[in-house]
Short mmCIF file of C-alpha atoms in Angstrom, two decimals:
data_model
loop_
_atom_site.label_atom_id
_atom_site.label_comp_id
_atom_site.label_asym_id
_atom_site.label_seq_id
_atom_site.Cartn_x
_atom_site.Cartn_y
_atom_site.Cartn_z
CA MET A 1 12.20 -1.67 -10.32
CA ASP A 2 10.29 -0.51 -13.32
CA THR A 3 10.95 2.99 -14.53
CA ILE A 4 7.71 4.94 -14.73
CA SER A 5 6.82 7.02 -17.77
CA SER A 6 4.06 9.58 -17.82
CA THR A 7 2.20 7.59 -20.50
CA GLU A 8 1.65 4.76 -17.96
CA THR A 9 0.52 7.15 -15.26
CA SER A 10 -2.81 8.98 -14.91
CA PHE A 11 -3.58 11.97 -12.71
CA ARG A 12 -6.88 13.13 -11.23
CA ASP A 13 -8.22 15.08 -8.28
CA ALA A 14 -9.00 13.05 -5.18
CA THR A 15 -12.55 12.58 -3.99
CA VAL A 16 -13.84 11.93 -0.49
CA ASP A 17 -14.23 8.27 -1.52
CA ASP A 18 -10.43 8.09 -1.96
CA VAL A 19 -9.67 9.18 1.62
CA PRO A 20 -9.15 5.69 3.19
CA VAL A 21 -6.80 4.59 0.39
CA LEU A 22 -4.89 7.89 0.55
CA VAL A 23 -4.45 7.70 4.33
CA ALA A 24 -3.06 4.16 3.94
CA LEU A 25 -0.73 5.30 1.13
CA VAL A 26 0.68 8.24 3.11
CA GLU A 27 1.13 6.10 6.22
CA SER A 28 2.89 3.36 4.23
CA ALA A 29 5.31 5.86 2.69
CA TYR A 30 6.36 7.50 5.96
CA ARG A 31 5.63 5.43 9.04
CA GLY A 32 6.21 1.98 10.43
CA ASP A 33 7.98 -1.05 9.02
CA ALA A 34 6.16 -0.88 5.67
CA SER A 35 7.77 2.51 5.01
CA ARG A 36 11.25 1.00 5.30
CA ALA A 37 10.70 -0.70 1.91
CA GLY A 38 11.12 2.74 0.33
CA TRP A 39 13.62 5.49 0.99
CA THR A 40 11.28 8.28 2.16
CA THR A 41 10.56 6.77 5.57
CA GLU A 42 10.45 8.96 8.67
CA ALA A 43 10.28 5.88 10.92
CA ASP A 44 13.63 6.73 12.55
CA LEU A 45 12.42 10.24 13.44
CA LEU A 46 8.74 9.77 14.25
CA ASP A 47 6.36 7.14 15.52
CA GLY A 48 2.59 7.32 15.39
CA GLN A 49 0.55 8.57 12.48
CA ARG A 50 1.55 10.82 9.57
CA THR A 51 -2.02 11.83 8.79
CA ASP A 52 -5.59 10.76 9.45
CA PRO A 53 -8.90 10.61 7.57
CA ASP A 54 -10.02 14.03 8.84
CA GLY A 55 -6.78 15.67 7.71
CA VAL A 56 -6.92 14.13 4.25
CA GLU A 57 -10.62 14.93 3.82
CA ALA A 58 -9.92 18.55 4.82
CA VAL A 59 -7.44 18.84 1.94
CA VAL A 60 -9.81 17.13 -0.52
CA THR A 61 -12.69 19.48 0.34
CA ASP A 62 -10.70 22.75 0.68
CA PRO A 63 -11.48 25.01 -2.31
CA ALA A 64 -7.92 26.46 -2.22
CA SER A 65 -6.37 22.99 -2.39
CA ARG A 66 -6.36 19.95 -4.52
CA LEU A 67 -5.10 16.52 -3.68
CA LEU A 68 -3.65 15.08 -6.84
CA VAL A 69 -4.06 11.30 -7.12
CA VAL A 70 -1.70 9.28 -9.27
CA GLU A 71 -2.92 5.98 -10.62
CA ARG A 72 -1.24 3.16 -12.45
CA ASP A 73 -3.21 0.17 -13.70
CA GLY A 74 -6.26 1.45 -11.83
CA ARG A 75 -4.45 1.55 -8.47
CA ILE A 76 -3.57 4.68 -6.49
CA VAL A 77 0.23 4.67 -6.25
CA ALA A 78 1.07 8.28 -5.33
CA CYS A 79 -0.44 11.59 -4.28
CA CYS A 80 0.43 15.17 -3.48
CA GLN A 81 -1.32 18.19 -2.05
CA LEU A 82 -1.29 21.44 -4.00
CA GLU A 83 -2.48 24.58 -2.23
CA HIS A 84 -3.03 27.91 -3.97
CA ARG A 85 -1.41 30.69 -1.93
CA GLY A 86 -1.50 33.68 -4.24
CA GLU A 87 1.72 34.03 -6.25
CA HIS A 88 3.01 30.68 -5.05
CA ALA A 89 1.68 27.20 -4.50
CA TYR A 90 2.38 24.90 -1.57
CA PHE A 91 3.39 21.28 -2.23
CA GLY A 92 2.72 18.80 0.52
CA MET A 93 1.42 15.36 1.51
CA PHE A 94 3.66 13.88 -1.19
CA ALA A 95 3.62 10.10 -1.03
CA VAL A 96 4.74 7.37 -3.39
CA SER A 97 3.96 3.75 -2.58
CA PRO A 98 7.14 2.29 -1.01
CA GLU A 99 7.43 -0.52 -3.57
CA MET A 100 7.36 2.05 -6.38
CA GLN A 101 9.97 4.40 -4.91
CA GLY A 102 13.27 4.72 -6.73
CA GLY A 103 11.82 4.06 -10.20
CA GLY A 104 11.19 7.62 -11.37
CA LEU A 105 7.53 8.02 -10.42
CA GLY A 106 8.27 10.80 -7.90
CA LYS A 107 9.98 12.87 -10.62
CA VAL A 108 6.93 12.47 -12.88
CA VAL A 109 4.55 13.49 -10.08
CA ILE A 110 6.46 16.59 -9.01
CA ALA A 111 6.86 17.72 -12.65
CA GLU A 112 3.10 17.37 -13.21
CA ALA A 113 2.37 19.23 -9.96
CA GLU A 114 4.62 22.10 -11.05
CA ARG A 115 3.00 22.18 -14.50
CA LEU A 116 -0.49 22.26 -12.99
CA VAL A 117 0.14 25.13 -10.56
CA ARG A 118 1.75 27.21 -13.32
CA ALA A 119 -1.01 26.50 -15.86
CA GLU A 120 -4.06 26.63 -13.59
CA TRP A 121 -3.09 29.11 -10.88
CA GLY A 122 -0.32 31.14 -12.53
CA ALA A 123 2.00 30.29 -9.64
CA THR A 124 5.55 31.54 -10.07
CA GLU A 125 7.02 29.55 -7.17
CA MET A 126 6.44 26.23 -5.45
CA HIS A 127 7.00 26.13 -1.68
CA MET A 128 7.29 23.13 0.60
CA THR A 129 8.49 22.37 4.09
CA VAL A 130 10.68 19.37 4.89
CA ILE A 131 11.98 18.15 8.25
CA LYS A 132 15.51 19.59 8.25
CA GLN A 133 17.04 16.28 9.36
CA ARG A 134 15.85 14.59 6.14
CA ASP A 135 19.14 15.20 4.29
CA GLU A 136 18.60 12.58 1.58
CA LEU A 137 15.10 13.86 0.81
CA ILE A 138 16.23 17.49 0.75
CA ALA A 139 19.06 16.53 -1.62
CA TRP A 140 16.46 14.85 -3.90
CA TYR A 141 14.41 18.08 -3.98
CA GLU A 142 17.56 20.12 -4.64
CA ARG A 143 18.25 17.94 -7.70
CA ARG A 144 14.75 18.91 -8.88
CA GLY A 145 15.62 22.63 -8.60
CA TYR A 146 14.41 23.43 -5.08
CA ARG A 147 16.63 25.56 -2.88
CA ARG A 148 17.04 25.62 0.86
CA THR A 149 16.07 28.94 2.43
CA GLY A 150 17.29 28.46 5.99
CA ARG A 151 13.82 29.62 7.10
CA MET A 152 12.63 27.24 9.80
CA SER A 153 9.27 26.60 11.40
CA PRO A 154 8.68 24.54 14.53
CA PHE A 155 7.60 20.91 14.55
CA PRO A 156 4.19 20.62 16.27
CA TYR A 157 5.43 18.83 19.40
CA GLY A 158 2.57 17.59 21.55
CA ASP A 159 0.13 17.22 18.63
CA GLU A 160 0.08 13.49 17.94
CA ARG A 161 -1.88 14.03 14.71
CA PHE A 162 1.55 14.72 13.17
CA GLY A 163 3.40 11.88 14.83
CA ILE A 164 5.30 11.14 18.01
CA PRO A 165 8.83 12.57 17.75
CA GLN A 166 11.76 10.35 18.69
CA ARG A 167 14.03 13.37 19.19
CA ASP A 168 13.65 16.93 20.45
CA ASP A 169 15.33 18.93 17.66
CA LEU A 170 12.91 18.48 14.75
CA GLU A 171 11.89 21.50 12.71
CA PHE A 172 10.79 22.21 9.16
CA GLU A 173 12.84 24.07 6.55
CA LEU A 174 11.17 25.99 3.74
CA LEU A 175 12.30 24.91 0.26
CA ILE A 176 11.41 27.04 -2.77
CA LYS A 177 11.57 26.52 -6.51
CA GLU A 178 11.01 29.28 -9.02
CA LEU A 179 8.74 27.97 -11.76
CA ALA A 180 9.69 28.98 -15.31
#
């Protein structure tokens, strides 16, 4: 795989016109057989959808949020949600195209997200929630400076907008990084 440098990568805010491509990107990174090409798949934990057009459009149009689009050679290859929550920012809907995972693009994206929330919102911390069973993903975030808090929130069982769980013990753990 090619290693990605920030000079080959461009960032911009998503528009409503990007919604179909972004839904497909997020789905490909987390659900179904396509997601197994990368390492961030949740296909062993959840069936069904990861997001939908209404959910993505809600993020794009929310004045307290921005959906950062990452392009390479004119193609959307990654995205992440940034939400302004006072002193901290929330990081979510992070997706990297499965065929581009493992080449360093995720590190570039998260570093740019952290830079943006510090510079534009004055955020002193970045928060995110990760399904606690995602040990490899949590370890990746820990290598980026995030720490586990042990603070859990329930998985939205019964709401198929977030997927169809394949087990009954899913919950989210809050991870936090202090931003210098």
